[in-house]
Short mmCIF file of C-alpha atoms in Angstrom, two decimals:
data_model
loop_
_atom_site.label_atom_id
_atom_site.label_comp_id
_atom_site.label_asym_id
_atom_site.label_seq_id
_atom_site.Cartn_x
_atom_site.Cartn_y
_atom_site.Cartn_z
CA ILE A 1 -3.97 -17.00 21.21
CA ALA A 2 -3.09 -18.80 17.99
CA LEU A 3 -4.59 -16.07 15.83
CA ASN A 4 -2.76 -13.33 17.72
CA ALA A 5 0.49 -15.26 17.30
CA LEU A 6 -0.16 -15.02 13.56
CA ASN A 7 -0.77 -11.27 13.87
CA ALA A 8 2.60 -10.86 15.59
CA GLY A 9 4.24 -12.96 12.90
CA ARG A 10 2.69 -10.88 10.13
CA ILE A 11 3.93 -7.50 11.32
CA LYS A 12 7.38 -8.97 12.05
CA LEU A 13 7.47 -10.59 8.61
CA ALA A 14 6.91 -7.16 7.07
CA ALA A 15 9.82 -5.72 9.05
CA ALA A 16 12.09 -8.60 8.07
CA ASN A 17 11.16 -8.16 4.40
CA ILE A 18 12.09 -4.48 4.51
CA ASP A 19 15.69 -5.41 5.31
CA GLY A 20 15.64 -7.74 2.32
CA GLN A 21 14.30 -4.92 0.11
CA ARG A 22 17.13 -2.59 1.19
CA ARG A 23 19.81 -5.22 0.51
CA ILE A 24 18.40 -5.93 -2.95
CA LEU A 25 18.31 -2.22 -3.85
CA ASN A 26 21.84 -1.67 -2.56
CA HIS A 27 23.17 -4.55 -4.69
CA SER A 28 21.21 -3.27 -7.70
CA VAL A 29 22.48 0.32 -7.41
CA THR A 30 26.08 -0.84 -6.96
CA TYR A 31 25.85 -3.11 -10.00
CA ALA A 32 24.11 -0.46 -12.13
CA ASN A 33 26.84 2.08 -11.30
CA GLU A 34 29.63 -0.39 -12.13
CA ARG A 35 28.20 -2.20 -15.19
CA LYS A 36 29.10 -0.50 -18.47
CA GLN A 37 27.20 -0.70 -21.74
CA PHE A 38 28.07 1.38 -24.80
CA GLY A 39 30.83 2.95 -22.74
CA VAL A 40 28.63 4.28 -19.93
CA ALA A 41 27.21 2.93 -16.66
CA ILE A 42 23.77 1.38 -17.08
CA SER A 43 22.60 3.59 -14.17
CA THR A 44 22.46 6.41 -16.74
CA PHE A 45 19.75 4.62 -18.74
CA GLY A 46 16.18 5.78 -18.15
CA ALA A 47 14.75 2.27 -17.99
CA ILE A 48 17.19 1.30 -15.20
CA ARG A 49 16.66 4.57 -13.34
CA LYS A 50 12.89 4.00 -13.38
CA LYS A 51 13.34 0.58 -11.78
CA ILE A 52 15.62 1.96 -9.07
CA ALA A 53 13.20 4.80 -8.30
CA GLU A 54 10.24 2.45 -7.98
CA MET A 55 12.21 0.03 -5.79
CA ALA A 56 13.30 2.84 -3.44
CA THR A 57 9.76 4.25 -3.33
CA GLY A 58 8.40 0.86 -2.36
CA ILE A 59 10.89 0.57 0.49
CA PHE A 60 9.96 4.03 1.81
CA VAL A 61 6.26 3.10 1.77
CA SER A 62 6.90 -0.29 3.39
CA GLU A 63 8.80 1.42 6.19
CA ALA A 64 6.10 4.04 6.68
CA GLY A 65 3.30 1.49 7.07
CA SER A 66 5.35 -0.77 9.33
CA TYR A 67 6.52 2.03 11.62
CA ARG A 68 2.99 3.39 11.86
CA ALA A 69 1.37 0.08 12.80
CA ALA A 70 4.17 -0.88 15.19
CA LYS A 71 3.81 2.44 17.04
CA ASN A 72 0.03 1.98 17.21
CA VAL A 73 0.48 -1.47 18.75
CA GLU A 74 3.17 -0.21 21.14
CA ASP A 75 0.99 2.68 22.31
CA LYS A 76 -2.00 0.35 22.82
CA VAL A 77 0.12 -2.05 24.90
CA ALA A 78 1.27 0.85 27.12
CA GLU A 79 -2.34 2.06 27.49
CA LEU A 80 -3.60 -1.38 28.52
CA ILE A 81 -0.75 -1.94 30.99
CA ALA A 82 -1.43 1.50 32.53
CA GLY A 83 -5.02 0.32 32.98
CA GLY A 84 -3.87 -2.66 35.01
CA MET A 85 -3.68 -5.41 32.38
CA ASP A 86 -0.94 -8.03 32.46
CA HIS A 87 1.87 -7.34 29.92
CA GLN A 88 1.38 -10.54 27.93
CA LYS A 89 -2.40 -10.09 27.76
CA ALA A 90 -1.88 -6.44 26.78
CA GLU A 91 0.31 -7.47 23.85
CA MET A 92 -2.26 -10.01 22.68
CA LYS A 93 -5.12 -7.51 22.96
CA ALA A 94 -3.16 -4.79 21.15
CA LEU A 95 -2.32 -7.14 18.28
CA GLU A 96 -5.97 -8.17 18.10
CA ASP A 97 -7.03 -4.51 17.83
CA PHE A 98 -4.62 -3.96 14.94
CA ALA A 99 -5.07 -7.32 13.21
CA VAL A 100 -6.26 -5.63 10.00
CA GLU A 101 -3.08 -3.55 9.79
CA CYS A 102 -0.94 -6.65 10.41
CA SER A 103 -2.57 -8.41 7.45
CA ILE A 104 -2.25 -5.34 5.22
CA LEU A 105 1.46 -5.06 5.98
CA LYS A 106 2.11 -8.76 5.45
CA VAL A 107 0.50 -8.67 2.00
CA PHE A 108 1.83 -5.34 0.76
CA VAL A 109 5.44 -5.74 1.90
CA SER A 110 5.89 -9.39 0.89
CA ASP A 111 4.33 -8.78 -2.55
CA LEU A 112 6.61 -5.79 -2.99
CA THR A 113 9.71 -7.71 -1.90
CA GLN A 114 9.02 -10.27 -4.61
CA ASN A 115 8.65 -7.49 -7.20
CA ILE A 116 11.81 -5.74 -6.02
CA SER A 117 13.83 -8.96 -6.22
CA ASP A 118 12.46 -9.57 -9.71
CA GLU A 119 13.52 -6.09 -10.82
CA GLY A 120 16.92 -6.74 -9.24
CA ILE A 121 17.34 -9.72 -11.55
CA GLN A 122 16.38 -7.52 -14.52
CA ILE A 123 19.01 -4.93 -13.61
CA TYR A 124 21.67 -7.65 -13.37
CA GLY A 125 20.51 -9.10 -16.70
CA GLY A 126 21.75 -12.63 -17.45
CA MET A 127 24.05 -12.47 -14.43
CA GLY A 128 20.99 -12.03 -12.21
CA PHE A 129 19.84 -15.55 -13.07
CA SER A 130 23.15 -17.06 -11.94
CA GLU A 131 23.80 -18.44 -8.45
CA ASP A 132 27.08 -16.49 -8.51
CA ALA A 133 25.13 -13.22 -8.20
CA PRO A 134 23.02 -12.18 -5.16
CA MET A 135 19.74 -11.71 -7.03
CA GLU A 136 18.98 -15.39 -7.67
CA ALA A 137 19.02 -16.17 -3.95
CA ALA A 138 17.13 -12.96 -3.15
CA TRP A 139 14.28 -13.95 -5.47
CA ARG A 140 14.00 -17.44 -3.94
CA ASP A 141 14.15 -16.04 -0.41
CA ALA A 142 11.48 -13.45 -1.21
CA ARG A 143 9.10 -16.08 -2.59
CA ILE A 144 8.30 -17.66 0.77
CA GLY A 145 7.13 -14.32 2.22
CA ARG A 146 3.88 -14.56 0.28
CA ILE A 147 3.10 -17.91 1.94
CA TYR A 148 4.39 -17.57 5.54
CA GLU A 149 1.91 -16.51 8.26
CA GLY A 150 -1.05 -17.27 5.99
CA THR A 151 -0.94 -16.87 2.22
CA ASN A 152 -1.41 -13.38 0.85
CA GLU A 153 -4.75 -14.39 -0.61
CA ILE A 154 -5.98 -15.46 2.83
CA ASN A 155 -4.68 -12.25 4.39
CA ARG A 156 -6.37 -10.12 1.74
CA LEU A 157 -9.68 -11.80 2.51
CA LEU A 158 -9.04 -11.55 6.24
CA ALA A 159 -8.36 -7.81 6.23
CA VAL A 160 -11.72 -6.94 4.67
CA GLY A 161 -13.49 -9.83 6.41
CA MET A 162 -12.45 -8.55 9.84
CA LEU A 163 -13.83 -5.10 9.04
CA ILE A 164 -17.11 -6.59 7.86
CA LYS A 165 -17.40 -8.77 10.99
CA LYS A 166 -16.88 -5.70 13.16
CA ALA A 167 -19.62 -3.94 11.19
CA MET A 168 -21.96 -6.92 11.63
CA LYS A 169 -21.32 -6.90 15.40
CA GLY A 170 -21.96 -3.16 15.62
CA GLU A 171 -18.36 -2.42 16.61
CA LEU A 172 -17.78 -0.46 13.40
CA ASP A 173 -20.25 1.52 11.31
CA LEU A 174 -19.72 0.93 7.60
CA LEU A 175 -23.26 1.28 6.30
CA LYS A 176 -24.04 4.83 7.51
CA PRO A 177 -20.86 6.36 6.02
CA ALA A 178 -21.49 4.34 2.84
CA MET A 179 -25.05 5.70 2.64
CA ALA A 180 -23.70 9.21 3.16
CA ILE A 181 -21.41 8.67 0.16
CA GLY A 182 -24.44 7.59 -1.85
CA LYS A 183 -26.22 10.85 -0.98
CA GLU A 184 -23.11 12.81 -1.89
CA LEU A 185 -23.03 11.16 -5.32
CA MET A 186 -26.60 12.28 -5.98
CA GLY A 187 -25.72 15.88 -5.15
CA ILE A 188 -24.10 18.49 -7.38
CA PRO A 189 -20.30 18.36 -7.13
CA SER A 190 -18.41 21.49 -6.12
CA PHE A 191 -16.58 23.32 -8.89
CA GLU A 192 -14.48 25.42 -6.54
CA VAL A 193 -10.71 25.09 -6.93
CA PRO A 194 -9.34 24.08 -3.50
CA ASP A 195 -6.37 25.80 -1.93
CA TYR A 196 -3.56 23.26 -1.78
CA SER A 197 -0.78 25.64 -0.80
CA GLU A 198 0.09 23.71 2.38
CA PHE A 199 2.59 20.86 2.13
CA MET A 200 0.86 17.55 1.38
CA SER A 201 -2.61 19.14 1.55
CA GLU A 202 -3.72 17.84 -1.86
CA GLU A 203 -2.29 14.40 -1.15
CA LYS A 204 -4.26 14.20 2.10
CA ALA A 205 -7.41 15.37 0.31
CA ILE A 206 -6.97 12.64 -2.31
CA ILE A 207 -6.56 10.00 0.39
CA HIS A 208 -9.73 11.29 2.05
CA ASN A 209 -11.54 10.75 -1.25
CA LEU A 210 -9.98 7.32 -1.75
CA LYS A 211 -11.53 6.29 1.56
CA LYS A 212 -14.87 7.29 0.03
CA VAL A 213 -14.13 4.90 -2.82
CA PHE A 214 -13.65 2.06 -0.34
CA LEU A 215 -16.85 2.93 1.53
CA MET A 216 -18.77 3.25 -1.73
CA VAL A 217 -17.67 -0.16 -3.03
CA ALA A 218 -17.60 -2.10 0.25
CA GLY A 219 -20.80 -0.51 1.58
CA ALA A 220 -22.81 -1.16 -1.57
CA ALA A 221 -21.53 -4.74 -1.79
CA LEU A 222 -22.35 -5.36 1.88
CA GLN A 223 -25.87 -4.02 1.40
CA LYS A 224 -26.40 -6.31 -1.58
CA TYR A 225 -24.91 -9.56 -0.26
CA MET A 226 -25.14 -9.09 3.54
CA THR A 227 -24.35 -12.43 5.25
CA ASP A 228 -23.33 -14.00 1.92
CA ILE A 229 -20.58 -11.42 1.38
CA GLU A 230 -17.84 -13.87 2.46
CA LYS A 231 -18.70 -16.06 -0.53
CA GLN A 232 -17.89 -13.19 -2.93
CA GLN A 233 -14.12 -13.67 -2.88
CA HIS A 234 -13.45 -11.86 -6.16
CA LEU A 235 -15.21 -8.80 -4.80
CA LEU A 236 -13.48 -9.04 -1.42
CA LEU A 237 -10.08 -9.20 -3.14
CA ASN A 238 -10.91 -5.98 -5.02
CA ALA A 239 -11.99 -4.29 -1.78
CA SER A 240 -8.83 -5.53 -0.08
CA GLU A 241 -6.61 -4.03 -2.78
CA ILE A 242 -8.33 -0.67 -2.26
CA LEU A 243 -7.90 -0.94 1.53
CA ASN A 244 -4.22 -1.93 1.31
CA GLN A 245 -3.32 0.85 -1.10
CA ILE A 246 -5.10 3.50 0.99
CA TYR A 247 -3.40 2.48 4.25
CA MET A 248 0.09 2.33 2.78
CA ALA A 249 -0.28 5.54 0.73
CA GLU A 250 -1.63 7.42 3.74
CA SER A 251 1.25 6.13 5.87
CA ALA A 252 3.80 7.40 3.34
CA VAL A 253 2.13 10.82 3.05
CA LEU A 254 1.90 11.25 6.83
CA ARG A 255 5.54 10.24 7.23
CA ALA A 256 6.68 12.70 4.55
CA GLU A 257 4.57 15.48 6.05
CA LYS A 258 5.86 14.91 9.58
CA HIS A 259 9.56 14.40 8.98
CA PHE A 260 10.52 15.93 5.63
CA SER A 261 10.24 19.08 3.51
CA ALA A 262 8.33 19.72 0.30
CA GLU A 263 11.55 19.55 -1.74
CA SER A 264 12.79 16.32 -0.18
CA VAL A 265 13.18 13.04 -2.05
CA GLU A 266 10.90 11.50 0.60
CA ALA A 267 8.07 13.84 -0.43
CA ALA A 268 8.68 12.85 -4.05
CA MET A 269 8.41 9.16 -3.11
CA ALA A 270 5.15 9.73 -1.19
CA GLN A 271 3.69 11.59 -4.18
CA LEU A 272 4.93 9.01 -6.68
CA ASN A 273 3.45 6.15 -4.65
CA LEU A 274 0.12 7.94 -4.23
CA TYR A 275 -0.17 8.46 -7.99
CA LYS A 276 0.41 4.73 -8.55
CA ALA A 277 -2.00 3.86 -5.72
CA VAL A 278 -4.78 5.94 -7.29
CA GLU A 279 -4.36 4.04 -10.55
CA LYS A 280 -4.47 0.64 -8.80
CA ILE A 281 -7.49 1.64 -6.72
CA THR A 282 -9.31 2.85 -9.84
CA VAL A 283 -8.82 -0.52 -11.55
CA ALA A 284 -9.84 -2.56 -8.49
CA ALA A 285 -12.88 -0.37 -7.74
CA LYS A 286 -14.14 -0.40 -11.33
CA GLU A 287 -13.84 -4.18 -11.50
CA GLY A 288 -15.78 -4.47 -8.25
CA ILE A 289 -18.49 -2.01 -9.27
CA VAL A 290 -19.27 -3.64 -12.62
CA SER A 291 -19.40 -7.06 -10.94
CA PHE A 292 -22.39 -6.28 -8.70
CA ALA A 293 -24.01 -3.00 -9.85
CA GLU A 294 -26.14 -2.46 -12.94
CA GLY A 295 -27.97 0.31 -14.74
CA ASP A 296 -28.27 3.69 -13.01
CA GLU A 297 -26.55 2.44 -9.86
CA GLN A 298 -23.52 1.36 -11.84
CA ARG A 299 -23.36 4.63 -13.79
CA MET A 300 -23.65 6.65 -10.57
CA MET A 301 -20.89 4.67 -8.84
CA LEU A 302 -18.55 4.87 -11.84
CA SER A 303 -19.15 8.62 -11.94
CA GLY A 304 -18.34 8.77 -8.23
CA LEU A 305 -15.18 6.78 -8.83
CA ARG A 306 -14.02 9.35 -11.39
CA ARG A 307 -14.85 12.17 -8.96
CA PHE A 308 -13.06 10.61 -6.00
CA THR A 309 -9.88 9.72 -7.91
CA LYS A 310 -9.46 13.13 -9.53
CA TYR A 311 -6.31 15.21 -9.12
CA THR A 312 -6.44 19.01 -9.19
CA ASN A 313 -2.73 19.17 -9.89
CA VAL A 314 -1.58 15.97 -11.60
CA PRO A 315 2.05 15.29 -10.59
CA ASN A 316 4.84 15.03 -13.16
CA VAL A 317 5.52 11.35 -12.63
CA VAL A 318 8.62 11.26 -14.83
CA ALA A 319 10.17 14.20 -12.96
CA LEU A 320 9.41 12.59 -9.60
CA THR A 321 10.87 9.29 -10.79
CA GLU A 322 14.06 10.96 -12.01
CA LYS A 323 14.44 12.87 -8.74
CA VAL A 324 14.23 9.66 -6.70
CA ALA A 325 16.52 7.73 -9.04
CA ALA A 326 19.17 10.46 -9.09
CA HIS A 327 19.23 10.61 -5.29
CA PHE A 328 19.84 6.91 -4.71
CA ILE A 329 22.16 6.38 -7.67
CA GLU A 330 24.35 9.22 -6.46
CA LYS A 331 24.15 8.01 -2.86
CA GLY A 332 24.99 4.48 -3.97
CA LYS A 333 22.60 2.81 -1.52
CA TYR A 334 19.24 3.18 0.22
#
């Protein structure tokens, strides 16, 4: 009961943080449009526009992951009640089933809120450090989010730890898919150019490959350390970063695909976030691989990492950033 209360708190904390993110961005855009330097608004400067685009993209991704998990929990509650379970027990059971997602959201959204508030201070400049401006309070308010409902470090370890425990109990098969990835790495890669003419088809293919990265790293580590895996916190933190980025990037891509067009700013944000997620996953996976693999195994896994993080059509990140920035600067708010 106590643990499920924490799960409820984690998903609600993510939702509460999203409102904070929106307020910070709205203040930042308003200030950037009003503040003049060298005779022009600072919102015309590329460095400021980049910050605004990244803040808005983070909010879109935070929303996507939160809406997705909340709907999953809601649907599970309805399913359990239809099966005759008491409403309160159904809520507890549903939260238990999606405990991993609750931890992912808590970590990703609260970390991002801190970053967004920090960038808000930067946009305000010296004024941002003053209690007379909204950013100083926003930064202090954001700071507690990384501690509430279990620190983000604990939640990172929990997310991967819960998956591993399910694998150990036979509730989830991690080793067979991981072994299948190992066989795939020993085979000859395809040199065919895929057809990515459908909206978000390449993005979904990349996410599919990123899941292979997680299975490759987590599966190999689990095979090596087995019951001692929980002692390898550095490695678990790397695996958690991969897991978090995959879930949130997939949520954003699915949201863009379902509700928006290829030319929409939402599609641009999903693509921009995925590009950044691939880079973060590459760093985390490489650090994990070199920490436990050696010789031919290490070379094979690093080769697989390059294969699974490859783009066929690398997006123009600057163009995507400018598209997002222009939209919100002109709109004046999120």
